[in-house]
Short mmCIF file of C-alpha atoms in Angstrom, two decimals:
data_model
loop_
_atom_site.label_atom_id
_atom_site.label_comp_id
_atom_site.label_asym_id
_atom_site.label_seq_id
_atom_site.Cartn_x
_atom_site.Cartn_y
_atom_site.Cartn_z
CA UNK A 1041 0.00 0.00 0.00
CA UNK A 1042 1.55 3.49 -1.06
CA UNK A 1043 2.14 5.98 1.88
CA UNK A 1044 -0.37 8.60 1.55
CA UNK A 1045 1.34 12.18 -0.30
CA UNK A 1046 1.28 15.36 1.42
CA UNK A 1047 -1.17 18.02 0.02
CA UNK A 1048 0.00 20.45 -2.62
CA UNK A 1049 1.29 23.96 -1.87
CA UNK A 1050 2.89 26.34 -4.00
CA UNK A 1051 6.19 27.38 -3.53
CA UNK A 1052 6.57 24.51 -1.46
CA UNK A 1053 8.13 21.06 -1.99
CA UNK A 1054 7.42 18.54 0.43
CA UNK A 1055 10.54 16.32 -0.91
CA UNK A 1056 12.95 19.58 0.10
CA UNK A 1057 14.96 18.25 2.86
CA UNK A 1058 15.63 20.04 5.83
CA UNK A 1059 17.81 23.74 5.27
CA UNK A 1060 21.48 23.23 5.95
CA UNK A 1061 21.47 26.32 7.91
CA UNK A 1062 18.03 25.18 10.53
CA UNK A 1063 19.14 22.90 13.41
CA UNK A 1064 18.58 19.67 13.26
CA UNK A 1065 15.82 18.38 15.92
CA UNK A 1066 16.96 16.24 18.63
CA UNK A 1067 16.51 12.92 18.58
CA UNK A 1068 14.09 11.61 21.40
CA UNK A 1069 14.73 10.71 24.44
CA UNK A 1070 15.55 6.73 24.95
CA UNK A 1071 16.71 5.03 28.20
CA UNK A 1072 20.45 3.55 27.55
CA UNK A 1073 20.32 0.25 28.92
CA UNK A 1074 23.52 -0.85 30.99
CA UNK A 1075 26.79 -0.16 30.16
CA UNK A 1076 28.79 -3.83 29.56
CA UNK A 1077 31.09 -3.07 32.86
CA UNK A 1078 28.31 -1.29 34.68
CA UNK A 1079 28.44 -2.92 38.13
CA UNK A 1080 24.25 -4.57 38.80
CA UNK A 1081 22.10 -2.36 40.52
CA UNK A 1082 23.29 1.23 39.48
CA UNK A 1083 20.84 3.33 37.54
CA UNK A 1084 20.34 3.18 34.34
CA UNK A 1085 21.54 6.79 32.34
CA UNK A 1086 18.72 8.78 30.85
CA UNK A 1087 19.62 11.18 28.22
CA UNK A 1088 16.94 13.87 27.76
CA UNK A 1089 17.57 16.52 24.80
CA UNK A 1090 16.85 20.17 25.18
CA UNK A 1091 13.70 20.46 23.05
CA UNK A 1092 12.82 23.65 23.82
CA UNK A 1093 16.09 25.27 23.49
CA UNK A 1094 16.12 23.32 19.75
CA UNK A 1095 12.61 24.73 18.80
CA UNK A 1096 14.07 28.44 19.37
CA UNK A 1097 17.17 28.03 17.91
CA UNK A 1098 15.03 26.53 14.62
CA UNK A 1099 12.93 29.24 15.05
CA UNK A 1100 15.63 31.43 15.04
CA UNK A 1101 17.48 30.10 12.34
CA UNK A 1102 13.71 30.72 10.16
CA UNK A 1103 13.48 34.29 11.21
CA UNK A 1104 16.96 35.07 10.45
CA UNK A 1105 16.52 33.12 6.65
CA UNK A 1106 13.41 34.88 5.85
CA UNK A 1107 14.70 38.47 7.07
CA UNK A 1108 17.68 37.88 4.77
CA UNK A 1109 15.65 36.67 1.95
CA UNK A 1110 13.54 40.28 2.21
CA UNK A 1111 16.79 42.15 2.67
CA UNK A 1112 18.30 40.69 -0.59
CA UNK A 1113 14.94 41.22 -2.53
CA UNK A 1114 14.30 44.78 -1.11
CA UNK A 1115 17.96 45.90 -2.26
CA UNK A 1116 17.46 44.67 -5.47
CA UNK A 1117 14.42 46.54 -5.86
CA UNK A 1118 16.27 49.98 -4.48
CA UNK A 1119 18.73 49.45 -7.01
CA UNK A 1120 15.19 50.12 -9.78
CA UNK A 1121 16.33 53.29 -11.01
CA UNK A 1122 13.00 53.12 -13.62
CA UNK A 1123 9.30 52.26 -12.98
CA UNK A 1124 9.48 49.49 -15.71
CA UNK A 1125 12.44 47.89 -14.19
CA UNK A 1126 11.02 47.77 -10.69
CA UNK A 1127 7.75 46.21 -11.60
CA UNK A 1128 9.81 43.90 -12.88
CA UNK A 1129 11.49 42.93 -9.89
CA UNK A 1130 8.47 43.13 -8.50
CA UNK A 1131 7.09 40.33 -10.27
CA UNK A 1132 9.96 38.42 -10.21
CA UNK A 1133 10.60 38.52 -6.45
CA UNK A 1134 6.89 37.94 -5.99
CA UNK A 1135 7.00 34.72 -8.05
CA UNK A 1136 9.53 33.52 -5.95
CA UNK A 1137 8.54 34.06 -2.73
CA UNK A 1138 4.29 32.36 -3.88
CA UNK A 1139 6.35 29.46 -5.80
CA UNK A 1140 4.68 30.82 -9.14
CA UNK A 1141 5.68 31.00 -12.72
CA UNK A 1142 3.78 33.54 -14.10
CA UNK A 1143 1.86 36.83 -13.35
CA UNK A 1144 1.11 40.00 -13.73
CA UNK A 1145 1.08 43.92 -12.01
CA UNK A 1146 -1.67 46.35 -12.90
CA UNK A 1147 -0.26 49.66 -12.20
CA UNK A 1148 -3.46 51.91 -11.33
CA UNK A 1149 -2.43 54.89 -8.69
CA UNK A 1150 -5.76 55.70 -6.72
CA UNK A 1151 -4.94 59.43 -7.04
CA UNK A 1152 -5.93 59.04 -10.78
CA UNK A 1153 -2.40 60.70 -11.88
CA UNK A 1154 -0.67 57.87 -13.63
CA UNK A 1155 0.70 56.52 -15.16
CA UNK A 1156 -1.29 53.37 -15.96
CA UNK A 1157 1.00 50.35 -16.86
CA UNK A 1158 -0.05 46.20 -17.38
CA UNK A 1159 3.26 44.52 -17.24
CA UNK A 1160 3.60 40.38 -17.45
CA UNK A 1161 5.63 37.68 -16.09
CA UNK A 1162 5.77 34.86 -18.44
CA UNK A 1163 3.14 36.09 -20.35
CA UNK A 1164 3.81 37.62 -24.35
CA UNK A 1165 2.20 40.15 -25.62
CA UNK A 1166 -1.04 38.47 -27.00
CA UNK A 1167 -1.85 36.74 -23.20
CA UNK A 1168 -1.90 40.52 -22.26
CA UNK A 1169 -4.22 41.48 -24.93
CA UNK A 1170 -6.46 38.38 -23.76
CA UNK A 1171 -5.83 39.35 -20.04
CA UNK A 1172 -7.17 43.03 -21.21
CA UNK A 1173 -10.29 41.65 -22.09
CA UNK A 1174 -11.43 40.12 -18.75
CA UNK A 1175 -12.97 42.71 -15.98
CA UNK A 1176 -10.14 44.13 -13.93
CA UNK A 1177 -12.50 42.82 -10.50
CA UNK A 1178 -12.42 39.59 -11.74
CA UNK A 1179 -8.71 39.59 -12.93
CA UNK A 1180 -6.80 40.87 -9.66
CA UNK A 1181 -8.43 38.10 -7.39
CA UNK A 1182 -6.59 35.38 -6.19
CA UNK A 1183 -8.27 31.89 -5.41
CA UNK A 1184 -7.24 28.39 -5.19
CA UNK A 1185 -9.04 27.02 -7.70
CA UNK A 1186 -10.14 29.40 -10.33
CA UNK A 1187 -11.80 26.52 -12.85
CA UNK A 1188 -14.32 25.42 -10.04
CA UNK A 1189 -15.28 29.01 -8.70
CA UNK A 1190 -19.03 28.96 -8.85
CA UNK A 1191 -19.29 32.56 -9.63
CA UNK A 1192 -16.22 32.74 -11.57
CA UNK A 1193 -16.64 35.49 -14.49
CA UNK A 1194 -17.51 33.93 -18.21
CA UNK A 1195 -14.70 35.23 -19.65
CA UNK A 1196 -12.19 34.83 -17.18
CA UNK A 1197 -12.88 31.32 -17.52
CA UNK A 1198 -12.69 31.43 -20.96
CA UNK A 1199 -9.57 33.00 -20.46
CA UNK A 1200 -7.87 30.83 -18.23
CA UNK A 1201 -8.78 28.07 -19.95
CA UNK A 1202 -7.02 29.27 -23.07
CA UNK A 1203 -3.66 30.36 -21.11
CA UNK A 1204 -3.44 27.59 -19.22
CA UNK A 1205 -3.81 29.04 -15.59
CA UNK A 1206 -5.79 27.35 -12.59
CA UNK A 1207 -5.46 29.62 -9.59
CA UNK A 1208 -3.75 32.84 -8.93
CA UNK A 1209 -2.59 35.00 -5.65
CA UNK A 1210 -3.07 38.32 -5.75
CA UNK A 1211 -2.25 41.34 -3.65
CA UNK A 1212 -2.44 44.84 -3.34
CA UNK A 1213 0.01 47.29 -4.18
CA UNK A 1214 -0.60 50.05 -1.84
CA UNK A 1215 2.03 52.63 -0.02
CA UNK A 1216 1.26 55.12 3.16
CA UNK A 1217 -2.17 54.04 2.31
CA UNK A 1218 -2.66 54.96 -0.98
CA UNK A 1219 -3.60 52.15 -3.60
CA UNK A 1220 -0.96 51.79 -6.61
CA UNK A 1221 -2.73 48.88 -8.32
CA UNK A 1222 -2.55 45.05 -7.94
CA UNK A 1223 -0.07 42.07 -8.37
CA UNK A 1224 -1.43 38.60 -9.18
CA UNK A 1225 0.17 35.16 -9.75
CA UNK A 1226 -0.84 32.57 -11.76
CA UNK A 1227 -0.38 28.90 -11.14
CA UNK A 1228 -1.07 25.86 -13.87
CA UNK A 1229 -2.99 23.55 -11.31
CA UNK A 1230 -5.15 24.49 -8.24
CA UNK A 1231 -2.50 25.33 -5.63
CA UNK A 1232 -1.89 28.19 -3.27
CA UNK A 1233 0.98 29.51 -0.93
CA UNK A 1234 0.83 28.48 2.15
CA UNK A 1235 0.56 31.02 5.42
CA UNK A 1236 4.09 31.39 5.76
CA UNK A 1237 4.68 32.59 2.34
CA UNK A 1238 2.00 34.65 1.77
CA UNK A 1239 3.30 36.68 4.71
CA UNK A 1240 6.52 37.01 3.17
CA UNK A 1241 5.36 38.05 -0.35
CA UNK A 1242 3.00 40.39 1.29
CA UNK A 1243 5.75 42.10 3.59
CA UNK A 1244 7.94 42.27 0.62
CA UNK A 1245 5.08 44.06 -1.61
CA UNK A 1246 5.17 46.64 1.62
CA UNK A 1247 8.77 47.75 1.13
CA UNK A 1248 8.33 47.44 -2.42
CA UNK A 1249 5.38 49.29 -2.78
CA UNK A 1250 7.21 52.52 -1.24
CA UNK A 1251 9.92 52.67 -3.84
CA UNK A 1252 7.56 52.21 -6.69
CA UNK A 1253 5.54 55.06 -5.16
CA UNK A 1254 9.01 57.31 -5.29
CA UNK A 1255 9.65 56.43 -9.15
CA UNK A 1256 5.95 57.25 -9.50
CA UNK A 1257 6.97 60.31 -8.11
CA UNK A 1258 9.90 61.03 -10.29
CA UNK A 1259 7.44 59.86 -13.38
CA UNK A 1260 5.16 62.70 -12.29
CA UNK A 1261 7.89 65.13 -12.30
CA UNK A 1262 9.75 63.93 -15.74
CA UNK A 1263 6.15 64.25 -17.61
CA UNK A 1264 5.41 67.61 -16.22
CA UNK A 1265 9.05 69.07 -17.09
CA UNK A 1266 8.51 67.43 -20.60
CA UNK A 1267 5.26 69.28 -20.94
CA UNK A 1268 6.66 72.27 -19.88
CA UNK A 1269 9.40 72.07 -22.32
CA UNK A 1270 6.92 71.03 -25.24
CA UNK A 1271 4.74 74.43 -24.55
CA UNK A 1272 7.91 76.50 -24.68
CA UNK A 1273 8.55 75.10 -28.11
CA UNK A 1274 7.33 75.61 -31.50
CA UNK A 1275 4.25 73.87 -31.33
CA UNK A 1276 4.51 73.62 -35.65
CA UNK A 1277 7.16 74.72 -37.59
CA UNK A 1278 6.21 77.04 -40.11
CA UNK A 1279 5.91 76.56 -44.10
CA UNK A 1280 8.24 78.98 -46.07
CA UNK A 1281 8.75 78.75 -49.67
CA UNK A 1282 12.40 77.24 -51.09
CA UNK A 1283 12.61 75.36 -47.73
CA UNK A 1284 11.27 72.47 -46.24
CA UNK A 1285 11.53 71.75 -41.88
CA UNK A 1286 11.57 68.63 -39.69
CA UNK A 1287 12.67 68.82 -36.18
CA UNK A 1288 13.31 65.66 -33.68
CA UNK A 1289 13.47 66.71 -29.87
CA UNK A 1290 14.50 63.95 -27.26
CA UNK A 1291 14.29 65.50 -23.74
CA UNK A 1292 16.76 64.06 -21.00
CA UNK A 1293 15.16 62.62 -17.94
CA UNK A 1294 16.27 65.98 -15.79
CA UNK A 1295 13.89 68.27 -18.41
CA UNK A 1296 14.30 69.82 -21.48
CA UNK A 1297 16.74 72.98 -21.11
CA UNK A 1298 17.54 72.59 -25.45
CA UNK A 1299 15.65 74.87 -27.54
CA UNK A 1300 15.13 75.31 -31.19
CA UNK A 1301 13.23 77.86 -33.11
CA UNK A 1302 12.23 78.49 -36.92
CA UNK A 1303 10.67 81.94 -37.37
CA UNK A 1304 9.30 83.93 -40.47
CA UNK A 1305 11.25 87.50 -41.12
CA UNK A 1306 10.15 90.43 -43.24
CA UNK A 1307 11.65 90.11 -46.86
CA UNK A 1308 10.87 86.74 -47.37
CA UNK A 1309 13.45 85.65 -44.90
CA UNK A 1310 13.84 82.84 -42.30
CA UNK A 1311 15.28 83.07 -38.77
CA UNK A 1312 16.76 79.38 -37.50
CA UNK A 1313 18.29 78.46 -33.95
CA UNK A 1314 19.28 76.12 -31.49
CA UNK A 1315 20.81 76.40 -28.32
CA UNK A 1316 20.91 74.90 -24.78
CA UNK A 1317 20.83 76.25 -20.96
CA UNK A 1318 23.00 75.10 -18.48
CA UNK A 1319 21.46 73.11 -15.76
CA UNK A 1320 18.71 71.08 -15.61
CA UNK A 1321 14.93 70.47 -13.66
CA UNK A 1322 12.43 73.36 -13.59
CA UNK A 1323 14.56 75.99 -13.39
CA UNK A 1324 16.33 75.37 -16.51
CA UNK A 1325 13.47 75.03 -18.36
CA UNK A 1326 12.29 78.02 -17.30
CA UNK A 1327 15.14 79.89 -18.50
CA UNK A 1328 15.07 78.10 -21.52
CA UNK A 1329 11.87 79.76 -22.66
CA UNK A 1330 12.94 83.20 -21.58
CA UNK A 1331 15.84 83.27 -23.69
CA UNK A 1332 14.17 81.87 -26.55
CA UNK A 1333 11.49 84.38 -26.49
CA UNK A 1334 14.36 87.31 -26.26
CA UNK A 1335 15.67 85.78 -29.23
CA UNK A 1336 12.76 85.75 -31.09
CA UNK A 1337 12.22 89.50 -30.49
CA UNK A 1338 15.97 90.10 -31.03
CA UNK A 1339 15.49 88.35 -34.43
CA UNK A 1340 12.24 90.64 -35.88
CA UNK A 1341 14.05 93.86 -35.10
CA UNK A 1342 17.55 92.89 -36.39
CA UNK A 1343 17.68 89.17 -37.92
CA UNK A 1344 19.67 90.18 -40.47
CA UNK A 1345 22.67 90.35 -38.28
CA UNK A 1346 23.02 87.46 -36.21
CA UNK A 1347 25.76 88.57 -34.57
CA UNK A 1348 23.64 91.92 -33.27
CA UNK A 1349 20.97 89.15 -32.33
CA UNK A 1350 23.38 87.10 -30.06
CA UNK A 1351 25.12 90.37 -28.80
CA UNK A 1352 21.70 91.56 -27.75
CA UNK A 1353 21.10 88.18 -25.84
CA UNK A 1354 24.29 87.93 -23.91
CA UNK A 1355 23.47 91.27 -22.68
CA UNK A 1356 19.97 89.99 -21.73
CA UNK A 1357 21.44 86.89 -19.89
CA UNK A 1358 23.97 88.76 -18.70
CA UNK A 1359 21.42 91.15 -16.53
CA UNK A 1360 19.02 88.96 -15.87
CA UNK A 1361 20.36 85.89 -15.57
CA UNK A 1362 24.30 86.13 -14.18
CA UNK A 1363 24.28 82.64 -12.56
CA UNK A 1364 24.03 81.07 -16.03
CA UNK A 1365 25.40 80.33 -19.18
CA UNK A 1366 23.76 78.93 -22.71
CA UNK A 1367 24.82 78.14 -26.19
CA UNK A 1368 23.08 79.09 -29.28
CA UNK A 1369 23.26 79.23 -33.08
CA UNK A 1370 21.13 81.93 -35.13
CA UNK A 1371 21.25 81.54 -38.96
CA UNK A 1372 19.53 84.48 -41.09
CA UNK A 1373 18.11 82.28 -44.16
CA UNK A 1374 17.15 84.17 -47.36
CA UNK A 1375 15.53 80.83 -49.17
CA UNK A 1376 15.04 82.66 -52.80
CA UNK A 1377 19.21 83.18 -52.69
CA UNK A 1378 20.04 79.99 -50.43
CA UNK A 1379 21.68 82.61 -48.76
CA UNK A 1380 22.72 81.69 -44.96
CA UNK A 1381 24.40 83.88 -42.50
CA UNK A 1382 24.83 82.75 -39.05
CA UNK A 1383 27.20 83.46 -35.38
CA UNK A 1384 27.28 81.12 -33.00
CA UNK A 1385 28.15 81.21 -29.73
CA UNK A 1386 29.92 77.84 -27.68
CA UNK A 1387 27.92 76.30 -29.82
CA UNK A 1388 28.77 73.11 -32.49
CA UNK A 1389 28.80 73.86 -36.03
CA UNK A 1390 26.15 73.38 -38.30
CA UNK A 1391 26.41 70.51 -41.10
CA UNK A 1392 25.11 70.97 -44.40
CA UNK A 1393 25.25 67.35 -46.43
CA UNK A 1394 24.08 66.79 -50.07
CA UNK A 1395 24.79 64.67 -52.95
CA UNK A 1396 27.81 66.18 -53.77
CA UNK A 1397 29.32 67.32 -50.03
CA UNK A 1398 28.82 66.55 -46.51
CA UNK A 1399 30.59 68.90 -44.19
CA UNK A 1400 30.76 71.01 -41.37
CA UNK A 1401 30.20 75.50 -41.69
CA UNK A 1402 33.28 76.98 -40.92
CA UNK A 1403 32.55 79.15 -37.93
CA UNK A 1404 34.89 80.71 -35.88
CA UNK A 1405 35.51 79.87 -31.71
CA UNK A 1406 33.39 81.57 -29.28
CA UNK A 1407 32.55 81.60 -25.80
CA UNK A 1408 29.36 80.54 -24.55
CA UNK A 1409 26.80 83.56 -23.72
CA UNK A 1410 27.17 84.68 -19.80
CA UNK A 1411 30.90 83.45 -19.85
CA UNK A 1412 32.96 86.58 -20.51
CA UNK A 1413 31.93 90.44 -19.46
CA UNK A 1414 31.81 90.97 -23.64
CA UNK A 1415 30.79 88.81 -25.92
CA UNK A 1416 32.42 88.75 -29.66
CA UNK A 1417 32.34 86.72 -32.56
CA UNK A 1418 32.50 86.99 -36.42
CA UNK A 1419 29.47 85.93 -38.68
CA UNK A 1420 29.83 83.62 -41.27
CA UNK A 1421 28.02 83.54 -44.19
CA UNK A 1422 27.79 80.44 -47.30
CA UNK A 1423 25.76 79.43 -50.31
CA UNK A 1424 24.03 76.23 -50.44
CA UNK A 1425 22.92 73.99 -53.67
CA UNK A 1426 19.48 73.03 -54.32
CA UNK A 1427 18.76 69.86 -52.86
CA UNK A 1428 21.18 70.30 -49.70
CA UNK A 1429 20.05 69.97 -45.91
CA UNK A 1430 21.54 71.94 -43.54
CA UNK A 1431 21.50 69.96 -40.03
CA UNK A 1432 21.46 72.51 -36.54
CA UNK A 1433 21.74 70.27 -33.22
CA UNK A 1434 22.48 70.86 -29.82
CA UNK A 1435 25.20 69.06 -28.34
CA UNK A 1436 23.38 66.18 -26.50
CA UNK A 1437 23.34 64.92 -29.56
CA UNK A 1438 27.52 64.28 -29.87
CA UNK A 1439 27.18 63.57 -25.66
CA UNK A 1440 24.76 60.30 -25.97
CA UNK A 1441 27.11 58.76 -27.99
CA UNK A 1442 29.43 58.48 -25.37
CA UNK A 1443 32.31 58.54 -27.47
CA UNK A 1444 35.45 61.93 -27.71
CA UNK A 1445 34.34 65.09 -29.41
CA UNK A 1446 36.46 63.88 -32.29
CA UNK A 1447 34.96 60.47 -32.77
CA UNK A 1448 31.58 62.13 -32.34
CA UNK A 1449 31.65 64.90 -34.64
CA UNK A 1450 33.17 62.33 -37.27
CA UNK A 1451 30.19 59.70 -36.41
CA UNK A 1452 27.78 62.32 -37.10
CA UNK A 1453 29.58 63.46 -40.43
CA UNK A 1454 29.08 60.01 -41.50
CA UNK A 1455 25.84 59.27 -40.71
CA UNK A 1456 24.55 62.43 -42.94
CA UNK A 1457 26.42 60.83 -45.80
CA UNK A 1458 25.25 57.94 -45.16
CA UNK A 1459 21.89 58.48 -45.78
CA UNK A 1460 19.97 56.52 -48.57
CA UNK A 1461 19.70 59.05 -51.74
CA UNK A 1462 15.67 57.99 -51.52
CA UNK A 1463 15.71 59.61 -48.29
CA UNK A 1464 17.47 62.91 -49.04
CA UNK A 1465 14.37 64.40 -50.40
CA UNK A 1466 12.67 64.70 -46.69
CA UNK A 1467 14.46 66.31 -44.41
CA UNK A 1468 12.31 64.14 -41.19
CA UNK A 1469 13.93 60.76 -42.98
CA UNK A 1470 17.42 62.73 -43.15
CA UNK A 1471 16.78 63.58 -39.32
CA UNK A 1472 15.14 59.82 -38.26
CA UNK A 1473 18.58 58.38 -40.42
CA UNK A 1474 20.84 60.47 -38.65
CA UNK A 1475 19.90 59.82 -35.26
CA UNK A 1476 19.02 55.92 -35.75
CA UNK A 1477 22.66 55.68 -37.19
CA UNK A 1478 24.61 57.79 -34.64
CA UNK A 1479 22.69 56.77 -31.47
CA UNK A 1480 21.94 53.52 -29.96
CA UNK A 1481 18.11 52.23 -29.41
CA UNK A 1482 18.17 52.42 -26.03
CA UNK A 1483 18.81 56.88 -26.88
CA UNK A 1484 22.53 56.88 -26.08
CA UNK A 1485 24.89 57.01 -23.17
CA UNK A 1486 23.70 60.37 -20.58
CA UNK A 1487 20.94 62.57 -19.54
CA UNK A 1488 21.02 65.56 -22.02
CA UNK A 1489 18.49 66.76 -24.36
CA UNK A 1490 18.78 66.16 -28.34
CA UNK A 1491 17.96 68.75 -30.56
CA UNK A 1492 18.38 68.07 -34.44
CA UNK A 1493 16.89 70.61 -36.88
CA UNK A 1494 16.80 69.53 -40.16
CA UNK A 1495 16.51 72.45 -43.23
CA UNK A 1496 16.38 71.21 -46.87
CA UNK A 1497 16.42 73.91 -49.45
CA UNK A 1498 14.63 73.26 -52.72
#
């Protein structure tokens, strides 16, 4: 007759022998019978174990293996330095604490601020999609047996039955008493953590729950400086005969302190620049728009001379802003001539690339605006062919590829070459094969903005 098996529980194998690191239990007590020279009549020795002081030091031993467990998990979580990454972990480390192989988090913050976020375990894309279909009530319960739940939802059923899950564990996501949204497991077979466990997973969610609420935080604060930045800009650039525009505009995780700016001039002309604040966060942003309004105004009343535009600025930053420094580039474009004249100041030369040429504007050094009591620098002024782009960019975009100025500025040379001669005819695919070439997917090594302005005269 087989020896009866021990019930099921997830995360838990009956078969697992005994830790190496929990003290053994005593073996019981037994009366020693006589020793083979004991003289007749003396008493027999009794050995009789310390079973109390062997169930605390195995209790002990548990406490001080699940603490370290948590402490291992938790610092891996505190090392999340994004909210997709620590959900992650969160799943993960969740799994393995409920003895589960799959599962999802439904990121829902209760003060209706975002941002909302389904993220899997196990699961590809299309389980989500099927997931998305079943009532988020019924989805984020947990239950033993999900198959023979009498009031089970239809489609979660149907569901179920079609991913292959049983039962699930769920548990809320909540920090300082706030809900963030839900975590469930999903098992293949009707199983469930035991007591233990379930206290651990749901301590860990505790501590975990806290730093997700901080990069929730920082989310908050990212998407409001990017907003910010995106109403200081050019919400359209504007159509000019002889010319055609495209713009791309990465901001860095700190908030957007790059600027750009293409504005119509009397005579048929076309103001163009780019330039970037020191510093990052609200204040730089900030700044950023005030100085690219003064430029704008600088460049109605005397765009024809940029270096009378930037003069004007310095003096501007100068007065009103002495604690800090920007770059910038303004080009005076006169589209019926291709006609460019442009001063920069600290800032990287433009590149003009065509069929026939791809190279950088000669334009003299120069200090960056705020750095020196008077600022000075030639203009420079050039002819281009029809059929040429002229590419302005700030210089986040030579930083993210974390490679020498050199290397960079050579990098980028290339990639305008390199561009497809189908392409050449929109300046957007000359901008998208620039930056796909010169950066990495992941947007490059760093935290600055990218600017690239693209200008393609017809």
């Amino acid at each position: 007759m087989n020896a009866p098996h021990p019930p099921k529980v997830a995360g838990i194998d009956p078969t697992v022998p005994t830790p190496a690191h929990t003290v053994a239990p005593a073996p019981p007590a037994t009366e020693a019978g006589p020793a083979p020279d004991a003289p007749a009549g003396d008493p027999l020795p009794v050995t009789v174990p310390d079973a109390p002081g062997s169930l605390l030091q195995d209790r002990l031993a548990g406490w001080v293996s699940d603490l370290t467990t948590l402490h291992e998990l938790t610092e891996r979580m505190c090392a999340t330095s994004d909210l997709h990454t620590a959900l992650e972990e969160l799943l993960r480390a969740g799994a393995a604490l409920v003895g589960a192989r799959r599962g999802l988090v439904v990121l829902e913050p209760g003060d209706g601020l975002g941002p909302r976020a389904t993220l899997g375990l196990g699961l590809g894309r299309a389980d989500l999609g099927h997931l998305e279909t079943v009532p988020r009530e019924a989805l984020l319960t947990g239950s033993a047996d999900l198959l023979a739940e009498p009031g089970l939802d239809p489609r979660h059923r149907e569901v179920a039955t079609r991913l292959g899950y049983a039962a699930g564990h769920a548990l809320p996501l909540t920090a300082d008493g706030t809900r963030l949204g839900t975590a469930v497991w999903l098992y293949d077979e009707p199983a469930a953590p035991d007591e233990h466990h379930r206290q651990l997973a749901a301590r860990y969610l505790g501590q975990a729950a806290g730093h997700i609420a901080l990069l929730l935080e920082v989310e908050h604060t990212r998407a409001g400086a990017a907003a910010l930045t995106e109403e200081l800009l050019p919400s359209r650039l504007p159509r000019i005969p002889g010319v055609q525009l495209a713009v791309r505009h990465r901001t860095g995780p700190r908030g957007g302190s790059d600027f750009y700016d293409a504005l119509p001039l009397p005579d048929a002309a076309l103001g163009l620049s780019v330039g970037s604040v020191t510093g990052g966060g609200p204040g730089a942003v900030g700044a950023m728009g005030r100085l690219r309004a003064s430029l704008r105004a600088y460049a109605v009343m005397e765009g024809e001379d940029p270096v009378a535009v930037l003069s004007d600025l310095e003096l501007l930053l100068r007065l009103t802003e002495p604690a800090r420094s920007a770059t910038a580039l303004f080009a005076y474009c006169e589209p019926a001539a291709r006609r460019i004249t442009l001063a920069g100041a600290g800032h990287s030369p433009p590149l003009l690339t065509g069929e026939r040429r791809t190279e950088f504007v000669e334009t003299s050094l120069s200090a960056p605006l705020g750095m020196l009591a008077c600022w000075e620098a030639p203009g420079v002024e050039f002819r281009v062919e029809p059929g040429e782009t002229l590419l302005l960019y700030t210089d986040g975009l030579l930083h993210r590829t974390g490679e020498t100025t050199d290397r960079a500025f050579a990098r980028l040379r290339a990639a305008a070459a390199g561009v497809p001669r189908a392409l050449r005819g929109d300046p957007g695919a000359v901008a998208d094969h620039v930056l796909r070439t010169l950066l990495p997917e992941d947007g490059g090594a760093g935290e600055d903005d990218v600017v690239l302005l693209a200008v393609r005269f017809d």
